[in-house]
XYZ file of C-alpha atoms in Angstrom:
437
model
C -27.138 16.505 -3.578
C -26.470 14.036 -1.067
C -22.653 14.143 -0.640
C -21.078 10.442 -0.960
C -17.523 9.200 -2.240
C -18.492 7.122 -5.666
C -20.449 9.375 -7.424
C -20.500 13.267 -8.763
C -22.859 15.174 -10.974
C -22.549 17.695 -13.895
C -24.158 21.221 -13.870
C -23.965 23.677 -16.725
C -25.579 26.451 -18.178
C -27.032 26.337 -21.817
C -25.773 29.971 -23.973
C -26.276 31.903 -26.448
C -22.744 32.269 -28.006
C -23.275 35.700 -29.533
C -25.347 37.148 -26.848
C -24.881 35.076 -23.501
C -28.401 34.930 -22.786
C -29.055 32.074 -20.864
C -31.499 29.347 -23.318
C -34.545 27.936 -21.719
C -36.118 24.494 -22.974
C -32.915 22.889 -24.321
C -32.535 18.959 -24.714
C -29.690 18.162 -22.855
C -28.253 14.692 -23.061
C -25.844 12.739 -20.811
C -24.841 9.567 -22.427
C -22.150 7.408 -20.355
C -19.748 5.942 -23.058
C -19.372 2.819 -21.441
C -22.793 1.626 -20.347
C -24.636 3.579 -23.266
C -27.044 4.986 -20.188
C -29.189 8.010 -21.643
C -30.441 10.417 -19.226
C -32.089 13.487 -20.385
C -32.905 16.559 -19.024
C -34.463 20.484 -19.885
C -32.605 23.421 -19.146
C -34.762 25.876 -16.875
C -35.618 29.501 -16.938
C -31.944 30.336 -16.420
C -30.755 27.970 -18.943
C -29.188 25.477 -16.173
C -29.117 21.764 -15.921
C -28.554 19.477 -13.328
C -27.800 15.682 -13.334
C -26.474 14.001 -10.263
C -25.254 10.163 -8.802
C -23.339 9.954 -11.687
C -20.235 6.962 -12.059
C -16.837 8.363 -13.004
C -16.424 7.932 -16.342
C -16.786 9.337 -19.911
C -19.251 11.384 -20.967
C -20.857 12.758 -24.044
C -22.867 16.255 -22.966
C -25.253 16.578 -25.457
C -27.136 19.848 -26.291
C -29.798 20.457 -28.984
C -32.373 23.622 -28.919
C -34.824 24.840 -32.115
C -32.721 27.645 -34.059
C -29.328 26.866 -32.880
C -26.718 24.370 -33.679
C -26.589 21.207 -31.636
C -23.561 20.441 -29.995
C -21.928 17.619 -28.176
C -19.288 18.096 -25.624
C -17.235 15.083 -23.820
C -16.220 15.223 -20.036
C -14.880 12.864 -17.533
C -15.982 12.558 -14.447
C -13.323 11.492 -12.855
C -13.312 10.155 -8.652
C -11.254 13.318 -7.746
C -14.883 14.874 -8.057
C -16.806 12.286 -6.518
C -19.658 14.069 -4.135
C -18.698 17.437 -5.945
C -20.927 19.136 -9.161
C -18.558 19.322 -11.848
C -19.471 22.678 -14.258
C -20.007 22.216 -17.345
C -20.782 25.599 -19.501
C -22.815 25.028 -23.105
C -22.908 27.869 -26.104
C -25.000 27.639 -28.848
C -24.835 29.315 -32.337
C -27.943 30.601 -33.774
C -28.417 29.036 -36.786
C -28.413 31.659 -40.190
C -31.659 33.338 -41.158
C -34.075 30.356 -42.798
C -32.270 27.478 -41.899
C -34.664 25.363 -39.689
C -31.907 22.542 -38.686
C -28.194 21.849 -38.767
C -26.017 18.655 -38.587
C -25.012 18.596 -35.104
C -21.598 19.600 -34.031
C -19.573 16.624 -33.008
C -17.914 16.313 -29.639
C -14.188 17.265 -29.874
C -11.721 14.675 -28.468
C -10.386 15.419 -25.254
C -7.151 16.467 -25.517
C -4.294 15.662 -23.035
C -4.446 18.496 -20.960
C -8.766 17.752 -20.665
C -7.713 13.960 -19.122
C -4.469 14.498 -17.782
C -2.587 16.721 -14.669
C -4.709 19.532 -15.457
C -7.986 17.985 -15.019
C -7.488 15.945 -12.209
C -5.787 19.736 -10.229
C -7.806 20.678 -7.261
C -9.194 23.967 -8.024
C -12.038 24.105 -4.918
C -10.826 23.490 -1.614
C -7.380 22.621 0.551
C -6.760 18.994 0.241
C -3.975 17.068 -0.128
C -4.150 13.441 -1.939
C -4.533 12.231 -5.641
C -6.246 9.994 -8.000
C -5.500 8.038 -10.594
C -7.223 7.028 -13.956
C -8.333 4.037 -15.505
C -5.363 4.348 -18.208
C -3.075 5.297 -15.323
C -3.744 2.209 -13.477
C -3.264 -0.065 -16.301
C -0.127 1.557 -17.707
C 2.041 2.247 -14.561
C 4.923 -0.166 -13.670
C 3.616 -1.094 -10.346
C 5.849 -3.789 -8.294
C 8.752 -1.879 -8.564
C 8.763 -1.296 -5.115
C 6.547 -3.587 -3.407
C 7.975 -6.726 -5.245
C 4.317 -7.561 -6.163
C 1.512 -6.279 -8.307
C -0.772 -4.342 -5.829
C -3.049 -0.989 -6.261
C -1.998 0.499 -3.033
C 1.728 0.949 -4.403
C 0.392 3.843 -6.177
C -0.313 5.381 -3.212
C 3.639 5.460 -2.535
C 3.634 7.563 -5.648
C 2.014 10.877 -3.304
C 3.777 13.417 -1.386
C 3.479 12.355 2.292
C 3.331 8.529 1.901
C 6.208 6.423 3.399
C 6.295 2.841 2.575
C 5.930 0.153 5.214
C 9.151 -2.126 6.896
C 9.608 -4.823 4.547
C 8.305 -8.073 5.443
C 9.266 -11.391 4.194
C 10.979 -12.153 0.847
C 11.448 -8.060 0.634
C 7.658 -7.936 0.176
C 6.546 -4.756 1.237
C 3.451 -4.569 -0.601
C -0.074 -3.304 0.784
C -2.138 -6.051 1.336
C 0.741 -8.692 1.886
C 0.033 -9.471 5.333
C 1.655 -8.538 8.787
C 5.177 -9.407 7.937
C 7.768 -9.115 10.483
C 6.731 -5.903 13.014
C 4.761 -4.317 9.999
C 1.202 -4.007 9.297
C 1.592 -4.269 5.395
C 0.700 -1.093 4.684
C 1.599 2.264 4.461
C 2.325 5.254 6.498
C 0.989 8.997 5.563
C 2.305 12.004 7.402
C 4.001 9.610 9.712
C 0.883 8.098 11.275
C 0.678 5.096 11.973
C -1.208 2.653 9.245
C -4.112 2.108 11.536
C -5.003 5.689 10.937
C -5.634 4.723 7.222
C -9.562 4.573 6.156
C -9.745 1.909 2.764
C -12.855 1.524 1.095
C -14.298 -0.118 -2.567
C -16.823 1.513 -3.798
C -17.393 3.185 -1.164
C -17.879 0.813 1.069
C -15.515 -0.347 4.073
C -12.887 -2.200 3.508
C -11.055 -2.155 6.333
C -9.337 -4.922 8.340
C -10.139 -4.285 12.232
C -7.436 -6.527 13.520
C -4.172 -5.330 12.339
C -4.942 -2.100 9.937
C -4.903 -3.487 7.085
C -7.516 -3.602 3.850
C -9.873 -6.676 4.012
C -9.091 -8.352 0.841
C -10.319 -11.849 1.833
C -11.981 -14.291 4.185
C -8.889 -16.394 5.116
C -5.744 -14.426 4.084
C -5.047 -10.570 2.551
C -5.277 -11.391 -1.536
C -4.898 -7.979 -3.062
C -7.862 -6.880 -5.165
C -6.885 -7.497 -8.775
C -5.242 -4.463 -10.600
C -7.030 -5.446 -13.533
C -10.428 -4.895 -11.724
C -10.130 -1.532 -10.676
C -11.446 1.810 -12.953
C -10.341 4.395 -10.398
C -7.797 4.883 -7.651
C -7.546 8.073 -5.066
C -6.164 8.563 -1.801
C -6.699 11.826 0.140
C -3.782 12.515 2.537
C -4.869 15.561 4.171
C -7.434 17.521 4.719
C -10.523 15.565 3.583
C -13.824 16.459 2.491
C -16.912 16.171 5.114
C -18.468 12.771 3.118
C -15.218 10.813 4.316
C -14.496 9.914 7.534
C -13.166 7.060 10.411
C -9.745 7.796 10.811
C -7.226 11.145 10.222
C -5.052 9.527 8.132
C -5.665 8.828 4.581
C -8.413 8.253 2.931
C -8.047 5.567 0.006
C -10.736 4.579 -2.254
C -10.570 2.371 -5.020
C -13.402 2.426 -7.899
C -14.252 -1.322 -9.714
C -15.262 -1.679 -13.236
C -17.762 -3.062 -14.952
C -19.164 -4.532 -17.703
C -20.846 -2.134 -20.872
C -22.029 -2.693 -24.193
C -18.699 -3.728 -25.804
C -16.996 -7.005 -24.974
C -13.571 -6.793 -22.987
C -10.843 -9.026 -21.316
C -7.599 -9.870 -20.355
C -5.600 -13.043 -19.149
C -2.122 -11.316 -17.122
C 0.627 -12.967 -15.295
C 3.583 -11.332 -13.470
C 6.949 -13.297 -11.744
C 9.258 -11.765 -9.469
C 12.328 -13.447 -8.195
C 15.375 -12.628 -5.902
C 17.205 -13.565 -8.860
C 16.319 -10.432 -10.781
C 16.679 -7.787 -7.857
C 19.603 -6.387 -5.998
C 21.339 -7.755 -2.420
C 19.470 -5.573 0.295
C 21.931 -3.553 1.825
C 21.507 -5.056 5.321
C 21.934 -8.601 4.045
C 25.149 -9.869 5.727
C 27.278 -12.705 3.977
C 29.273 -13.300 7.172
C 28.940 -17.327 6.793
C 26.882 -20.011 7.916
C 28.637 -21.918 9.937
C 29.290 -23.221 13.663
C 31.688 -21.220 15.998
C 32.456 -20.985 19.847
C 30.300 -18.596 21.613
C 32.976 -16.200 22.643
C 33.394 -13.938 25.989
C 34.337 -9.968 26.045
C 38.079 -11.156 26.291
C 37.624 -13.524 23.365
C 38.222 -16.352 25.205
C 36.074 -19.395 24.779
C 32.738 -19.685 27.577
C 32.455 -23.534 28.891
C 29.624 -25.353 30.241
C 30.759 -26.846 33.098
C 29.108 -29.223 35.125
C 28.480 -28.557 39.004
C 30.968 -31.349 40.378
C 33.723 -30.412 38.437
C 34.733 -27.609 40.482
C 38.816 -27.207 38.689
C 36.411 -26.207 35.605
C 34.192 -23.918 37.694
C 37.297 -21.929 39.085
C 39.719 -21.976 35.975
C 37.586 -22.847 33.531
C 38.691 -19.637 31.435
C 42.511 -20.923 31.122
C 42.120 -24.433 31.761
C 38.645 -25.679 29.849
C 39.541 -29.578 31.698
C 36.185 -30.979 32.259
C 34.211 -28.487 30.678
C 32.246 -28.530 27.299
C 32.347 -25.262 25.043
C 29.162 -23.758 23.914
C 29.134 -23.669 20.185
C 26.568 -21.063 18.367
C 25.509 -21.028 14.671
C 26.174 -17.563 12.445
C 22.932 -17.930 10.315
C 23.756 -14.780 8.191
C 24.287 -16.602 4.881
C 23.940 -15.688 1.225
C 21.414 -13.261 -0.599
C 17.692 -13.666 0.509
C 15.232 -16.021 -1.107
C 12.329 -14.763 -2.697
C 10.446 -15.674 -5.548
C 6.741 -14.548 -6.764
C 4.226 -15.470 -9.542
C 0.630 -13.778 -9.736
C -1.684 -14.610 -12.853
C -5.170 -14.047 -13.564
C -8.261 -12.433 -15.711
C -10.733 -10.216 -16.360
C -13.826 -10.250 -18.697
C -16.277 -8.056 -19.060
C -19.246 -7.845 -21.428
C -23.416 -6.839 -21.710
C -26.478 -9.756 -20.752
C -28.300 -6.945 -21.622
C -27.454 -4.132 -23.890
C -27.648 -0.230 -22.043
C -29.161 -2.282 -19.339
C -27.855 -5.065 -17.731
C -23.835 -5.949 -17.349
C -21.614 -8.180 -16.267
C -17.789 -8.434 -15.092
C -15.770 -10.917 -13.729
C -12.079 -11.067 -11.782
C -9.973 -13.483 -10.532
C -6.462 -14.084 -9.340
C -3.727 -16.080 -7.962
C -0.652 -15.544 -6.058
C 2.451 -18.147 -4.667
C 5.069 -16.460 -2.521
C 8.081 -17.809 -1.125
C 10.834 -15.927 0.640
C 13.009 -16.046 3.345
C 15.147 -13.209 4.790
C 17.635 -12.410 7.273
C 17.006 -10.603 10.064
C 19.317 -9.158 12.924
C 18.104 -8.220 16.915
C 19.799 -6.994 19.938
C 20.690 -9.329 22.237
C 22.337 -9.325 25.718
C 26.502 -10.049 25.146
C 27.559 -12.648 27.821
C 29.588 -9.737 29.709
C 26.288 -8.326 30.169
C 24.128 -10.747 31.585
C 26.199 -10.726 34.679
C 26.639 -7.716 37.496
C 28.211 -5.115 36.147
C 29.602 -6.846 32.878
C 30.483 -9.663 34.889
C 28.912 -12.242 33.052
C 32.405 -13.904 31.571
C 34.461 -13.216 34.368
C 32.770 -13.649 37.374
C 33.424 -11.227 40.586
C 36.410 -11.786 42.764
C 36.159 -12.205 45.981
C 38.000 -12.690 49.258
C 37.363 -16.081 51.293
C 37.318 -14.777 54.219
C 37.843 -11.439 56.096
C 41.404 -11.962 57.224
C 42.545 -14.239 54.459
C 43.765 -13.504 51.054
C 42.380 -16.426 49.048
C 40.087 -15.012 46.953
C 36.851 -16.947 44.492
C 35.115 -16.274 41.610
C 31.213 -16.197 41.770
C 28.599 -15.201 39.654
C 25.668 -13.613 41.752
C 22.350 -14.484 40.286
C 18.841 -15.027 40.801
C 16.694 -18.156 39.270
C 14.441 -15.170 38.055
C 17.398 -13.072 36.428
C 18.119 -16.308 34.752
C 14.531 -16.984 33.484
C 14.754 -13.348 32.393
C 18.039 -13.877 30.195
C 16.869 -17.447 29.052
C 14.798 -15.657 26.721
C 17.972 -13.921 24.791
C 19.606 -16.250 22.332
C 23.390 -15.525 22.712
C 25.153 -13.137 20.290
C 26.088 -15.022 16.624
C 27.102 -13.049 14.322
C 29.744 -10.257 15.798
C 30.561 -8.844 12.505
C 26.269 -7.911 12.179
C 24.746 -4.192 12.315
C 25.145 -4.236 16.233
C 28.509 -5.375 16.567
C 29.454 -8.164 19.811
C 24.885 -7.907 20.063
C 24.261 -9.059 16.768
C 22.015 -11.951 16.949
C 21.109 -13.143 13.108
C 18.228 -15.117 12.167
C 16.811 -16.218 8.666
C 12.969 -16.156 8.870
């Protein structure tokens, strides 16, 4: 079987239940629940049956044979096996002495252990990662740490995967968009995102510019929840049919349409309003103060004539203007989010021919505070000198002595670039320079 990442295959072995001896020329059907598909196939010599490129899904195994009693069995083929055989072992009872046929045995239902943790266990090789079901996807209360509705939070829910910085309006979510020094996406085994392989169906689904997935032509619009069957993300360790990058390997599975009729109309809304203050959001005012020096003493802007502000411009401010900066750390960040859409999903053609349909939209706005490390005005002179200037002597012989403030014009293009210090009382101290983005 040609290994891929979307599909599996069953293989079993057709049994006698009272002897074990393997049945040759049983009817073996494999009936997907959804889509009604019927493919049939004849157990060999050795009573074994093969059926492969198979979608995850539901399936009803059934098994008929002259003499013995027909029986159905139900598996799932879920994406954890995609590009593996799944086994699926078939016993027959002999039917009693004279009795020709038998009503068939009907499929038992699969019970929770058959769909849940213990089905979806790796039993075959090393690998790290998980998947999750259709009736996972639907039912987990994703955004409750992304702020928004987006597949890839499940991801978080692994051993190994770190969430990304969070970006504006506390939106950390996959598929976001850069944000502020984050790529939007997640980090497994502390690599960076870029090492991250996303595919649909299969098929790439990457984003080459900034690592994340490609959700749209003009801007990162998560896929729909709604529209996906199957979720799984490998972390480590991944089979030979997926490849790219070393870090994870995340695959997402789309519905379809099948013979019954389904869909759903869905909205979500987010606000700041209903979330706590992030820790790091400072409250330390909004308003306009003096830029200060080390000795908290007011620094003028003095102009080049006015040299009794040039020399005692620190005690005696006559002359000169003081620079005034603005603490932007305010109140709690803004952020507010609504996301709506639907899904329908239906047959043109029963068993044959299907159809589904998805769409979405999504309004963000947010703001949020954000603190850097800037240069103090001590520190953009020599030695700390920056506020206080270096004393020195007139002349050899004489004991007058001047302040100056050694510079270059490229020193000073260099610290042009560093807003001063606003917000002292910020998470580094006298460097604290606060912004709201």
């Amino acid at each position: 079987m040609a290994q891929d990442t979307l599909t599996g295959a069953f293989q079993g072995v057709v049994s006698d239940s009272q002897t074990g001896a393997a049945i040759e020329g049983a009817t073996v059907e494999i009936i997907n629940q959804q889509t009604g598909r019927n493919i049939q196939q004849t157990s060999d010599s050795q009573g074994r049956f093969y059926e492969g490129l198979l979608a995850p899904g539901l399936y009803t195994i059934r098994v008929a044979m002259k003499g013995y009693q027909a029986r159905s069995v139900e598996q799932r083929l879920l994406i954890t096996y995609a590009g593996e055989v799944v086994p699926v072992p078939v016993s027959l009872d002999p039917l009693p002495t004279g009795v020709a046929t038998a009503t068939p045995t009907p499929a038992p239902a699969l019970t929770e252990e058959d769909t849940g943790i213990r089905a979806s266990i790796n039993r075959i090789d090393g690998r790290r990662g998980g998947s999750f079901t259709e009736e996972e996807v639907s039912r987990l209360p994703i955004g409750s740490i992304t702020l928004v509705r987006s597949f890839d939070e499940l991801a978080l829910l692994l051993p190994g995967v770190s969430p990304p910085p969070e970006t504006l309006g506390n939106v950390a979510g996959p598929g976001v968009g850069a944000g502020v020094g984050s790529a939007g996406q997640f980090s497994v085994n502390g690599m960076r995102s870029r090492s991250n392989n996303f595919t649909v169906d299969g098929s790439d689904n990457n984003d080459e510019d900034i690592g994340v997935r490609r959700q749209g032509f003009v801007a990162l619009i998560p896929q729909p929840i709604e529209s996906i069957k199957e979720y799984q993300a490998i972390t480590l360790l991944a089979p030979a049919q997926f490849g790219r990058n070393i870090g994870a390997q995340v695959n997402a599975v789309s519905k379809s349409g099948g013979n019954q009729t389904h869909g759903s109309i869905y909205g979500f809304f987010n606000s700041s309003q209903l979330n706590a203050e992030n820790v790091f959001d400072s409250s330390n005012g909004n308003a306009v103060v003096p830029l200060t020096a080390g000795n908290n003493q007011a620094v003028l802007l003095c102009p080049a004539t006015n040299q009794t502000c040039l020399v005692n411009g620190v005690t005696s401010p006559a002359g000169g203007q003081r620079i005034t900066v603005r603490n932007q750390s305010g109140a709690k960040d803004t952020f507010t989010f609504g996301q709506g859409g639907l899904v329908l999903g239906g047959p043109l053609v029963p068993n044959r021919l299907f159809y589904f349909l998805s769409a979405e939209g999504q309004l963000i706005n947010g703001s949020r505070e954000e603190s850097f490390a800037v240069p103090t005005v001590s520190q953009r002179g020599f030695g700390n000198s920056g506020a206080t200037g270096i004393f020195q002597n007139s002349s050899p012989v004489g004991n007058a002595s001047v302040i100056s403030f050694p510079t270059t014009g490229r020193a000073d293009a260099v610290f042009s670039l560093y807003p001063f210090a606003n917000n002292p009382a910020g998470i580094y101290g006298a460097n604290t320079f606060t912004q709201v983005l």
